[in-house]
PDB file of C-alpha atoms in Angstrom:
ATOM      1  CA  MET A1495     -24.828  11.297  28.294  1.00  0.00           C
ATOM      2  CA  SER A1496     -22.546  13.211  25.844  1.00  0.00           C
ATOM      3  CA  GLU A1497     -24.827  14.907  22.858  1.00  0.00           C
ATOM      4  CA  ALA A1498     -22.136  14.640  20.300  1.00  0.00           C
ATOM      5  CA  ILE A1499     -19.405  12.490  19.320  1.00  0.00           C
ATOM      6  CA  ARG A1500     -16.063  14.306  19.039  1.00  0.00           C
ATOM      7  CA  GLN A1501     -14.016  13.785  16.488  1.00  0.00           C
ATOM      8  CA  GLU A1502     -10.319  13.038  17.914  1.00  0.00           C
ATOM      9  CA  SER A1503      -7.261  12.674  15.871  1.00  0.00           C
ATOM     10  CA  PRO A1504      -5.097   9.533  16.648  1.00  0.00           C
ATOM     11  CA  LEU A1505      -2.266  12.271  17.384  1.00  0.00           C
ATOM     12  CA  VAL A1506      -4.265  14.079  19.953  1.00  0.00           C
ATOM     13  CA  GLU A1507      -1.985  13.046  22.831  1.00  0.00           C
ATOM     14  CA  ARG A1508       0.962  13.620  20.726  1.00  0.00           C
ATOM     15  CA  ILE A1509       0.332  16.963  18.831  1.00  0.00           C
ATOM     16  CA  THR A1510      -0.477  19.303  21.772  1.00  0.00           C
ATOM     17  CA  SER A1511       0.060  23.246  22.066  1.00  0.00           C
ATOM     18  CA  GLY A1512       2.817  22.252  24.357  1.00  0.00           C
ATOM     19  CA  ARG A1513       4.572  19.749  21.979  1.00  0.00           C
ATOM     20  CA  LYS A1514       4.097  22.494  19.309  1.00  0.00           C
ATOM     21  CA  ALA A1515       5.682  25.311  21.548  1.00  0.00           C
ATOM     22  CA  ALA A1516       8.512  23.070  22.311  1.00  0.00           C
ATOM     23  CA  SER A1517       9.583  22.329  18.956  1.00  0.00           C
ATOM     24  CA  PRO A1518      13.074  22.972  18.154  1.00  0.00           C
ATOM     25  CA  SER A1519      13.933  25.950  16.065  1.00  0.00           C
ATOM     26  CA  ASP A1520      16.632  24.286  13.697  1.00  0.00           C
ATOM     27  CA  ALA A1521      14.568  21.040  13.542  1.00  0.00           C
ATOM     28  CA  GLY A1522      15.518  18.657  10.861  1.00  0.00           C
ATOM     29  CA  ILE A1523      12.025  17.914  10.068  1.00  0.00           C
ATOM     30  CA  THR A1524       8.480  19.512  10.712  1.00  0.00           C
ATOM     31  CA  LEU A1525       5.232  17.382  10.922  1.00  0.00           C
ATOM     32  CA  ARG A1526       2.069  18.821  10.346  1.00  0.00           C
ATOM     33  CA  GLU A1527      -1.270  16.601  10.700  1.00  0.00           C
ATOM     34  CA  ARG A1528      -4.220  17.035   8.290  1.00  0.00           C
ATOM     35  CA  PRO A1529      -6.625  15.248  10.605  1.00  0.00           C
ATOM     36  CA  PHE A1530     -10.219  14.163   9.495  1.00  0.00           C
ATOM     37  CA  LEU A1531      -9.835  14.237   5.880  1.00  0.00           C
ATOM     38  CA  GLY A1532     -12.315  12.146   4.138  1.00  0.00           C
ATOM     39  CA  CYS A1533     -11.316   8.749   2.715  1.00  0.00           C
ATOM     40  CA  VAL A1534     -12.789   6.423   0.317  1.00  0.00           C
ATOM     41  CA  ASN A1535     -11.689   3.203  -1.021  1.00  0.00           C
ATOM     42  CA  LEU A1536     -13.308   2.949  -4.541  1.00  0.00           C
ATOM     43  CA  ARG A1537     -13.023  -0.558  -6.497  1.00  0.00           C
ATOM     44  CA  GLY A1538     -13.916  -0.610 -10.281  1.00  0.00           C
ATOM     45  CA  ASN A1539     -12.717  -2.049 -13.530  1.00  0.00           C
ATOM     46  CA  PRO A1540     -10.260   0.483 -15.072  1.00  0.00           C
ATOM     47  CA  ASP A1541     -10.973  -0.895 -18.572  1.00  0.00           C
ATOM     48  CA  ASP A1542     -14.444  -0.077 -18.457  1.00  0.00           C
ATOM     49  CA  PRO A1543     -15.085   3.578 -19.944  1.00  0.00           C
ATOM     50  CA  ASP A1544     -18.625   3.358 -18.353  1.00  0.00           C
ATOM     51  CA  PHE A1545     -16.750   3.117 -14.935  1.00  0.00           C
ATOM     52  CA  THR A1546     -13.723   5.761 -15.443  1.00  0.00           C
ATOM     53  CA  ASP A1547     -16.177   8.552 -17.289  1.00  0.00           C
ATOM     54  CA  ALA A1548     -18.671   8.297 -14.410  1.00  0.00           C
ATOM     55  CA  VAL A1549     -15.898   8.504 -11.658  1.00  0.00           C
ATOM     56  CA  LYS A1550     -14.364  11.142 -13.610  1.00  0.00           C
ATOM     57  CA  GLY A1551     -17.365  13.156 -13.475  1.00  0.00           C
ATOM     58  CA  VAL A1552     -17.958  12.887  -9.915  1.00  0.00           C
ATOM     59  CA  LEU A1553     -14.385  13.555  -9.070  1.00  0.00           C
ATOM     60  CA  GLY A1554     -13.244  16.142 -11.647  1.00  0.00           C
ATOM     61  CA  LEU A1555     -10.209  13.873 -12.415  1.00  0.00           C
ATOM     62  CA  ALA A1556      -9.422  11.108 -14.347  1.00  0.00           C
ATOM     63  CA  LEU A1557      -8.212   8.265 -11.794  1.00  0.00           C
ATOM     64  CA  PRO A1558      -4.610   7.394 -12.119  1.00  0.00           C
ATOM     65  CA  SER A1559      -4.299   4.407 -14.142  1.00  0.00           C
ATOM     66  CA  GLY A1560      -0.536   3.707 -13.678  1.00  0.00           C
ATOM     67  CA  PRO A1561       0.890   1.661 -10.792  1.00  0.00           C
ATOM     68  CA  ASN A1562       1.951   3.916  -7.806  1.00  0.00           C
ATOM     69  CA  THR A1563       0.727   7.195  -9.204  1.00  0.00           C
ATOM     70  CA  VAL A1564      -1.904   9.886  -7.992  1.00  0.00           C
ATOM     71  CA  ALA A1565      -3.963  12.493  -9.368  1.00  0.00           C
ATOM     72  CA  ASP A1566      -5.096  15.970  -7.678  1.00  0.00           C
ATOM     73  CA  SER A1567      -7.666  18.390  -8.232  1.00  0.00           C
ATOM     74  CA  GLY A1568      -9.057  20.587  -5.710  1.00  0.00           C
ATOM     75  CA  ASP A1569      -9.706  19.041  -2.693  1.00  0.00           C
ATOM     76  CA  ILE A1570      -9.675  15.496  -4.229  1.00  0.00           C
ATOM     77  CA  THR A1571      -6.795  13.522  -4.302  1.00  0.00           C
ATOM     78  CA  ALA A1572      -7.058   9.903  -6.107  1.00  0.00           C
ATOM     79  CA  PHE A1573      -3.975   7.491  -4.990  1.00  0.00           C
ATOM     80  CA  TRP A1574      -3.676   4.085  -7.236  1.00  0.00           C
ATOM     81  CA  LEU A1575      -3.490   1.274  -4.810  1.00  0.00           C
ATOM     82  CA  ALA A1576      -4.174  -1.770  -6.758  1.00  0.00           C
ATOM     83  CA  PRO A1577      -5.172  -2.656 -10.435  1.00  0.00           C
ATOM     84  CA  THR A1578      -8.832  -2.203  -9.694  1.00  0.00           C
ATOM     85  CA  GLU A1579      -8.519  -0.479  -6.571  1.00  0.00           C
ATOM     86  CA  TRP A1580      -8.153   3.612  -5.764  1.00  0.00           C
ATOM     87  CA  PHE A1581      -7.937   5.452  -2.173  1.00  0.00           C
ATOM     88  CA  VAL A1582      -9.962   8.599  -2.862  1.00  0.00           C
ATOM     89  CA  ARG A1583      -9.530  11.398  -0.275  1.00  0.00           C
ATOM     90  CA  THR A1584     -11.178  14.512  -0.142  1.00  0.00           C
ATOM     91  CA  GLY A1585     -11.772  17.536   2.566  1.00  0.00           C
ATOM     92  CA  ALA A1586     -12.594  17.038   6.143  1.00  0.00           C
ATOM     93  CA  ASN A1587     -16.235  15.753   6.407  1.00  0.00           C
ATOM     94  CA  ALA A1588     -16.912  15.568   2.806  1.00  0.00           C
ATOM     95  CA  GLU A1589     -16.510  11.750   2.275  1.00  0.00           C
ATOM     96  CA  ARG A1590     -20.561  10.984   2.956  1.00  0.00           C
ATOM     97  CA  ASP A1591     -21.462  13.587  -0.020  1.00  0.00           C
ATOM     98  CA  LEU A1592     -18.350  11.966  -2.205  1.00  0.00           C
ATOM     99  CA  ILE A1593     -19.766   8.401  -1.542  1.00  0.00           C
ATOM    100  CA  ALA A1594     -23.276   9.428  -2.374  1.00  0.00           C
ATOM    101  CA  GLY A1595     -22.119  10.995  -5.548  1.00  0.00           C
ATOM    102  CA  LEU A1596     -20.216   8.054  -6.609  1.00  0.00           C
ATOM    103  CA  GLU A1597     -22.808   5.579  -5.838  1.00  0.00           C
ATOM    104  CA  GLU A1598     -25.334   7.574  -7.962  1.00  0.00           C
ATOM    105  CA  ALA A1599     -23.210   7.895 -10.954  1.00  0.00           C
ATOM    106  CA  LEU A1600     -21.935   4.430 -10.601  1.00  0.00           C
ATOM    107  CA  ALA A1601     -25.657   2.810 -10.187  1.00  0.00           C
ATOM    108  CA  GLY A1602     -25.815  -0.527 -11.531  1.00  0.00           C
ATOM    109  CA  GLN A1603     -22.136  -1.241 -12.181  1.00  0.00           C
ATOM    110  CA  HIS A1604     -19.809  -3.789 -10.513  1.00  0.00           C
ATOM    111  CA  ILE A1605     -18.195  -1.514  -8.184  1.00  0.00           C
ATOM    112  CA  ALA A1606     -17.552  -0.976  -4.505  1.00  0.00           C
ATOM    113  CA  THR A1607     -17.247   2.329  -2.500  1.00  0.00           C
ATOM    114  CA  ASN A1608     -16.019   2.092   1.050  1.00  0.00           C
ATOM    115  CA  ASP A1609     -15.747   4.743   3.886  1.00  0.00           C
ATOM    116  CA  VAL A1610     -12.571   4.264   5.250  1.00  0.00           C
ATOM    117  CA  THR A1611     -12.061   7.864   6.783  1.00  0.00           C
ATOM    118  CA  GLY A1612     -11.756   6.616  10.471  1.00  0.00           C
ATOM    119  CA  ASN A1613      -9.149   4.484   9.288  1.00  0.00           C
ATOM    120  CA  PHE A1614      -6.284   6.892   8.480  1.00  0.00           C
ATOM    121  CA  THR A1615      -4.731  10.006   9.144  1.00  0.00           C
ATOM    122  CA  THR A1616      -2.488  12.354   7.032  1.00  0.00           C
ATOM    123  CA  VAL A1617       0.761  13.904   7.976  1.00  0.00           C
ATOM    124  CA  GLU A1618       3.054  15.821   6.035  1.00  0.00           C
ATOM    125  CA  LEU A1619       6.641  16.076   6.712  1.00  0.00           C
ATOM    126  CA  SER A1620       8.908  18.984   5.341  1.00  0.00           C
ATOM    127  CA  GLY A1621      12.295  20.591   6.471  1.00  0.00           C
ATOM    128  CA  PRO A1622      15.838  19.821   5.303  1.00  0.00           C
ATOM    129  CA  HIS A1623      16.132  16.402   6.642  1.00  0.00           C
ATOM    130  CA  ALA A1624      12.570  14.797   5.725  1.00  0.00           C
ATOM    131  CA  ARG A1625      13.968  12.233   3.101  1.00  0.00           C
ATOM    132  CA  ASP A1626      17.149  11.483   5.287  1.00  0.00           C
ATOM    133  CA  VAL A1627      14.913  10.628   8.228  1.00  0.00           C
ATOM    134  CA  LEU A1628      12.434   8.542   6.055  1.00  0.00           C
ATOM    135  CA  GLU A1629      15.054   6.693   4.611  1.00  0.00           C
ATOM    136  CA  LYS A1630      16.367   5.493   7.789  1.00  0.00           C
ATOM    137  CA  GLY A1631      13.042   3.384   7.894  1.00  0.00           C
ATOM    138  CA  CYS A1632      11.824   3.142   4.479  1.00  0.00           C
ATOM    139  CA  THR A1633      13.690   0.896   1.566  1.00  0.00           C
ATOM    140  CA  LEU A1634      12.324   2.699  -1.217  1.00  0.00           C
ATOM    141  CA  ASP A1635      14.469   5.163  -3.332  1.00  0.00           C
ATOM    142  CA  LEU A1636      12.995   8.700  -2.021  1.00  0.00           C
ATOM    143  CA  HIS A1637      15.370  10.769  -4.174  1.00  0.00           C
ATOM    144  CA  PRO A1638      13.179  12.867  -6.710  1.00  0.00           C
ATOM    145  CA  ARG A1639      14.906  11.216  -9.581  1.00  0.00           C
ATOM    146  CA  ALA A1640      13.107   8.048  -8.613  1.00  0.00           C
ATOM    147  CA  PHE A1641      10.329   9.350  -6.607  1.00  0.00           C
ATOM    148  CA  ALA A1642       9.021  12.504  -7.963  1.00  0.00           C
ATOM    149  CA  PRO A1643       5.317  14.289  -7.520  1.00  0.00           C
ATOM    150  CA  GLY A1644       3.066  12.356  -9.273  1.00  0.00           C
ATOM    151  CA  GLN A1645       4.108   9.068  -7.754  1.00  0.00           C
ATOM    152  CA  CYS A1646       3.054   7.318  -4.739  1.00  0.00           C
ATOM    153  CA  ALA A1647       3.739   4.025  -3.094  1.00  0.00           C
ATOM    154  CA  GLN A1648       2.426   1.754  -0.360  1.00  0.00           C
ATOM    155  CA  THR A1649       5.451   0.165   1.447  1.00  0.00           C
ATOM    156  CA  LEU A1650       6.610  -0.114   5.159  1.00  0.00           C
ATOM    157  CA  LEU A1651       8.244   2.788   7.566  1.00  0.00           C
ATOM    158  CA  GLY A1652       9.708   1.035  10.423  1.00  0.00           C
ATOM    159  CA  HIS A1653       7.048  -1.699  10.997  1.00  0.00           C
ATOM    160  CA  ALA A1654       4.136   0.537   9.817  1.00  0.00           C
ATOM    161  CA  GLY A1655       2.473   0.245   6.726  1.00  0.00           C
ATOM    162  CA  ILE A1656       1.998   3.758   4.718  1.00  0.00           C
ATOM    163  CA  LEU A1657       0.925   5.465   1.766  1.00  0.00           C
ATOM    164  CA  ILE A1658       3.627   7.925   0.686  1.00  0.00           C
ATOM    165  CA  ARG A1659       4.122  10.521  -1.975  1.00  0.00           C
ATOM    166  CA  PRO A1660       6.457  13.493  -2.528  1.00  0.00           C
ATOM    167  CA  LEU A1661       4.909  16.804  -2.549  1.00  0.00           C
ATOM    168  CA  ALA A1662       5.209  19.255  -5.149  1.00  0.00           C
ATOM    169  CA  ASP A1663       8.606  20.525  -4.139  1.00  0.00           C
ATOM    170  CA  GLY A1664      10.065  16.919  -4.229  1.00  0.00           C
ATOM    171  CA  GLN A1665      11.413  17.844  -1.059  1.00  0.00           C
ATOM    172  CA  ALA A1666       8.382  17.465   1.233  1.00  0.00           C
ATOM    173  CA  PHE A1667       6.153  14.112   1.634  1.00  0.00           C
ATOM    174  CA  GLU A1668       2.668  13.386   2.512  1.00  0.00           C
ATOM    175  CA  ILE A1669       1.946  10.044   4.222  1.00  0.00           C
ATOM    176  CA  VAL A1670      -1.086   8.536   5.042  1.00  0.00           C
ATOM    177  CA  VAL A1671      -1.165   6.027   7.765  1.00  0.00           C
ATOM    178  CA  ARG A1672      -3.490   3.625   9.736  1.00  0.00           C
ATOM    179  CA  ARG A1673      -4.912   5.461  12.761  1.00  0.00           C
ATOM    180  CA  SER A1674      -3.560   2.425  14.909  1.00  0.00           C
ATOM    181  CA  PHE A1675      -0.129   2.999  13.548  1.00  0.00           C
ATOM    182  CA  ALA A1676      -0.017   6.907  13.836  1.00  0.00           C
ATOM    183  CA  ASP A1677       1.222   7.089  17.346  1.00  0.00           C
ATOM    184  CA  TYR A1678       3.798   4.399  16.771  1.00  0.00           C
ATOM    185  CA  MET A1679       4.919   6.589  13.475  1.00  0.00           C
ATOM    186  CA  PHE A1680       4.927   9.662  15.344  1.00  0.00           C
ATOM    187  CA  ILE A1681       7.354   8.210  18.079  1.00  0.00           C
ATOM    188  CA  TRP A1682       9.573   6.492  15.471  1.00  0.00           C
ATOM    189  CA  LEU A1683       9.820   9.822  13.620  1.00  0.00           C
ATOM    190  CA  GLU A1684      10.709  11.722  16.673  1.00  0.00           C
ATOM    191  CA  ASP A1685      13.525   9.323  17.520  1.00  0.00           C
ATOM    192  CA  ALA A1686      14.961   8.991  13.901  1.00  0.00           C
ATOM    193  CA  THR A1687      15.016  12.925  13.892  1.00  0.00           C
ATOM    194  CA  VAL A1688      17.051  13.238  17.160  1.00  0.00           C
ATOM    195  CA  GLU A1689      20.442  13.327  15.082  1.00  0.00           C
ATOM    196  CA  TYR A1690      19.118  15.980  12.631  1.00  0.00           C
ATOM    197  CA  GLY A1691      18.304  18.375  15.421  1.00  0.00           C
ATOM    198  CA  GLY A1692      14.976  17.128  16.540  1.00  0.00           C
ATOM    199  CA  MET A1693      11.110  17.047  14.825  1.00  0.00           C
ATOM    200  CA  ALA A1694       8.980  20.497  15.250  1.00  0.00           C
ATOM    201  CA  VAL A1695       5.076  20.149  15.110  1.00  0.00           C
ATOM    202  CA  SER A1696       3.048  22.669  13.377  1.00  0.00           C
ATOM    203  CA  ASP A1697      -0.309  23.326  12.560  1.00  0.00           C
TER     204      ASP A1697
ATOM    205  CA  MET B 329      17.414  -9.759   2.036  1.00  0.00           C
ATOM    206  CA  LEU B 330      15.464 -10.865  -1.143  1.00  0.00           C
ATOM    207  CA  HIS B 331      14.743  -8.282  -3.815  1.00  0.00           C
ATOM    208  CA  ILE B 332      11.438  -9.156  -5.704  1.00  0.00           C
ATOM    209  CA  LYS B 333       9.779  -7.614  -8.486  1.00  0.00           C
ATOM    210  CA  CYS B 334       5.975  -7.107  -8.021  1.00  0.00           C
ATOM    211  CA  PRO B 335       4.594  -7.174 -11.325  1.00  0.00           C
ATOM    212  CA  TRP B 336       2.681  -3.733 -10.831  1.00  0.00           C
ATOM    213  CA  CYS B 337       4.612  -2.156  -8.250  1.00  0.00           C
ATOM    214  CA  GLY B 338       8.332  -3.047  -9.548  1.00  0.00           C
ATOM    215  CA  TRP B 339      11.302  -4.145  -7.322  1.00  0.00           C
ATOM    216  CA  ARG B 340      10.524  -4.067  -3.665  1.00  0.00           C
ATOM    217  CA  ASP B 341      12.336  -5.790  -0.449  1.00  0.00           C
ATOM    218  CA  GLU B 342      11.554  -9.263   1.057  1.00  0.00           C
ATOM    219  CA  SER B 343       9.821  -7.463   3.959  1.00  0.00           C
ATOM    220  CA  GLU B 344       6.823  -5.988   1.874  1.00  0.00           C
ATOM    221  CA  PHE B 345       5.785  -9.483   0.713  1.00  0.00           C
ATOM    222  CA  GLY B 346       4.318 -12.694   1.833  1.00  0.00           C
ATOM    223  CA  TYR B 347       5.194 -16.303   0.650  1.00  0.00           C
ATOM    224  CA  GLY B 348       2.262 -18.481  -0.794  1.00  0.00           C
ATOM    225  CA  GLY B 349       4.056 -22.116  -1.186  1.00  0.00           C
ATOM    226  CA  GLU B 350       4.022 -23.689  -4.722  1.00  0.00           C
ATOM    227  CA  ALA B 351       2.042 -22.392  -7.596  1.00  0.00           C
ATOM    228  CA  HIS B 352      -0.148 -24.115 -10.087  1.00  0.00           C
ATOM    229  CA  ILE B 353      -1.586 -26.561  -7.496  1.00  0.00           C
ATOM    230  CA  GLU B 354      -5.124 -27.316  -8.890  1.00  0.00           C
ATOM    231  CA  ARG B 355      -7.681 -28.013  -6.249  1.00  0.00           C
ATOM    232  CA  PRO B 356      -9.798 -31.144  -7.120  1.00  0.00           C
ATOM    233  CA  LYS B 357     -12.881 -29.911  -8.795  1.00  0.00           C
ATOM    234  CA  ASP B 358     -15.201 -32.241  -7.206  1.00  0.00           C
ATOM    235  CA  PRO B 359     -13.535 -32.689  -3.755  1.00  0.00           C
ATOM    236  CA  ASP B 360     -16.384 -35.307  -2.439  1.00  0.00           C
ATOM    237  CA  SER B 361     -15.390 -37.789  -5.390  1.00  0.00           C
ATOM    238  CA  VAL B 362     -11.595 -37.956  -4.548  1.00  0.00           C
ATOM    239  CA  SER B 363     -10.343 -40.597  -2.105  1.00  0.00           C
ATOM    240  CA  ASP B 364      -8.551 -39.596   0.884  1.00  0.00           C
ATOM    241  CA  ALA B 365      -5.137 -40.540  -0.282  1.00  0.00           C
ATOM    242  CA  GLU B 366      -5.816 -38.171  -3.556  1.00  0.00           C
ATOM    243  CA  TRP B 367      -6.939 -35.442  -1.219  1.00  0.00           C
ATOM    244  CA  ALA B 368      -3.998 -35.636   1.031  1.00  0.00           C
ATOM    245  CA  ASP B 369      -1.836 -35.578  -1.898  1.00  0.00           C
ATOM    246  CA  TYR B 370      -3.153 -32.330  -3.002  1.00  0.00           C
ATOM    247  CA  LEU B 371      -3.104 -30.975   0.404  1.00  0.00           C
ATOM    248  CA  PHE B 372       0.007 -31.593   1.890  1.00  0.00           C
ATOM    249  CA  PHE B 373       2.478 -33.058  -0.894  1.00  0.00           C
ATOM    250  CA  GLY B 374       4.392 -30.103  -3.114  1.00  0.00           C
ATOM    251  CA  SER B 375       6.853 -31.402  -5.480  1.00  0.00           C
ATOM    252  CA  ASN B 376       9.770 -30.164  -3.327  1.00  0.00           C
ATOM    253  CA  ARG B 377      11.703 -29.584  -6.344  1.00  0.00           C
ATOM    254  CA  ARG B 378      15.550 -28.887  -6.606  1.00  0.00           C
ATOM    255  CA  GLY B 379      16.495 -25.907  -8.855  1.00  0.00           C
ATOM    256  CA  ASP B 380      13.729 -23.729 -10.729  1.00  0.00           C
ATOM    257  CA  PHE B 381      10.563 -23.700  -8.747  1.00  0.00           C
ATOM    258  CA  ARG B 382       7.202 -21.931  -9.371  1.00  0.00           C
ATOM    259  CA  GLU B 383       5.793 -20.513  -6.238  1.00  0.00           C
ATOM    260  CA  ARG B 384       3.156 -17.884  -5.056  1.00  0.00           C
ATOM    261  CA  TRP B 385       3.873 -14.547  -3.348  1.00  0.00           C
ATOM    262  CA  VAL B 386       1.732 -11.314  -2.284  1.00  0.00           C
ATOM    263  CA  HIS B 387       2.725  -8.058  -2.191  1.00  0.00           C
ATOM    264  CA  SER B 388       1.052  -7.628   1.336  1.00  0.00           C
ATOM    265  CA  ALA B 389       2.662  -4.082   2.348  1.00  0.00           C
ATOM    266  CA  GLY B 390       1.875  -2.929  -1.260  1.00  0.00           C
ATOM    267  CA  CYS B 391      -0.951  -3.401  -3.898  1.00  0.00           C
ATOM    268  CA  ARG B 392      -2.032  -6.619  -2.113  1.00  0.00           C
ATOM    269  CA  ARG B 393      -1.900  -8.772  -5.049  1.00  0.00           C
ATOM    270  CA  TRP B 394      -0.691 -12.435  -5.532  1.00  0.00           C
ATOM    271  CA  PHE B 395       1.507 -13.167  -8.408  1.00  0.00           C
ATOM    272  CA  ASN B 396       3.890 -16.080  -9.149  1.00  0.00           C
ATOM    273  CA  ALA B 397       7.713 -16.354  -9.494  1.00  0.00           C
ATOM    274  CA  VAL B 398      10.158 -18.851 -10.866  1.00  0.00           C
ATOM    275  CA  ARG B 399      13.252 -19.144  -7.923  1.00  0.00           C
ATOM    276  CA  ASP B 400      16.081 -21.547  -7.876  1.00  0.00           C
ATOM    277  CA  THR B 401      15.482 -23.338  -4.715  1.00  0.00           C
ATOM    278  CA  THR B 402      19.490 -23.972  -4.512  1.00  0.00           C
ATOM    279  CA  THR B 403      20.818 -20.535  -5.152  1.00  0.00           C
ATOM    280  CA  TYR B 404      17.425 -18.508  -4.227  1.00  0.00           C
ATOM    281  CA  GLU B 405      17.838 -16.390  -7.508  1.00  0.00           C
ATOM    282  CA  PHE B 406      14.799 -15.324  -9.288  1.00  0.00           C
ATOM    283  CA  LYS B 407      14.233 -16.344 -12.698  1.00  0.00           C
ATOM    284  CA  ALA B 408      11.002 -14.575 -13.505  1.00  0.00           C
ATOM    285  CA  PHE B 409       7.909 -13.037 -12.236  1.00  0.00           C
ATOM    286  CA  TYR B 410       4.338 -13.287 -13.775  1.00  0.00           C
ATOM    287  CA  ARG B 411       0.841 -12.497 -12.968  1.00  0.00           C
ATOM    288  CA  MET B 412      -1.839 -14.788 -11.885  1.00  0.00           C
ATOM    289  CA  GLY B 413      -3.377 -16.241 -15.315  1.00  0.00           C
ATOM    290  CA  GLU B 414      -0.436 -15.806 -17.181  1.00  0.00           C
ATOM    291  CA  GLU B 415       1.238 -18.784 -18.643  1.00  0.00           C
ATOM    292  CA  PRO B 416       4.526 -19.798 -16.597  1.00  0.00           C
ATOM    293  CA  PRO B 417       7.734 -19.587 -18.660  1.00  0.00           C
ATOM    294  CA  GLY B 418       9.823 -22.273 -19.648  1.00  0.00           C
ATOM    295  CA  GLY B 419       6.647 -24.520 -20.287  1.00  0.00           C
ATOM    296  CA  GLU B 420       6.108 -27.947 -18.541  1.00  0.00           C
ATOM    297  CA  GLN B 421       8.073 -28.820 -15.508  1.00  0.00           C
TER     298      GLN B 421
END
């Protein structure tokens, strides 16, 4: 019998030391996974100051109130998902403390916290052709004039539902994808990148 | 491909949405007290309108909220989008 449950990324069979070593030097995009980040789905009423103030006290940031916006503070990132729903992400293995903190601060309120850590993984795409590749399978306008840092969107990449946001420089992107679609997305990206010099995989 | 304006997320492609049929159909408040004919009318018979038609959509690949739209069934042109609970534009149909 095994004594410990081993945490395993859904991309464990794709992101191998051999695959990293085989990365093309002039790759059009570079993929980096950030596995095991704590993920919490938070529901509540954004018009209730008791809710927003208490959440701010725990997260250290105000929940983004505008549709398709995102806020960062330290390890914490809060994505707007819907008018009463946010995706709060924290550091690896920090989700239980975060939920405990939220539950304590929001005790008695009409809210919900759900640990969805095991449901998602996060990847970062960078490189000169990151936007070109994504636009082959995503119908949003990802140009910085339309999709700038601070914005996020839930949409489709190929057939996979994703949560995407541009990173600080507007050239790289962060994608949160369901665990069960991560392998599909990796293969889709590899294929879509062939014409741009292939996809590198990094730590 | 239709372009649909989610009241929260803005314009997105049709592939992000699901269709929910005719809007503003009221479920009988006391289903036990209506006749089979009235129940069947509620359940199966829409207005099958030619022209502006009020219908429900859900932004299933986005914010997953339901909303209403007015679409011309002869041209597929959307005339309006409005949130659940909001008054439909254009008054009585």
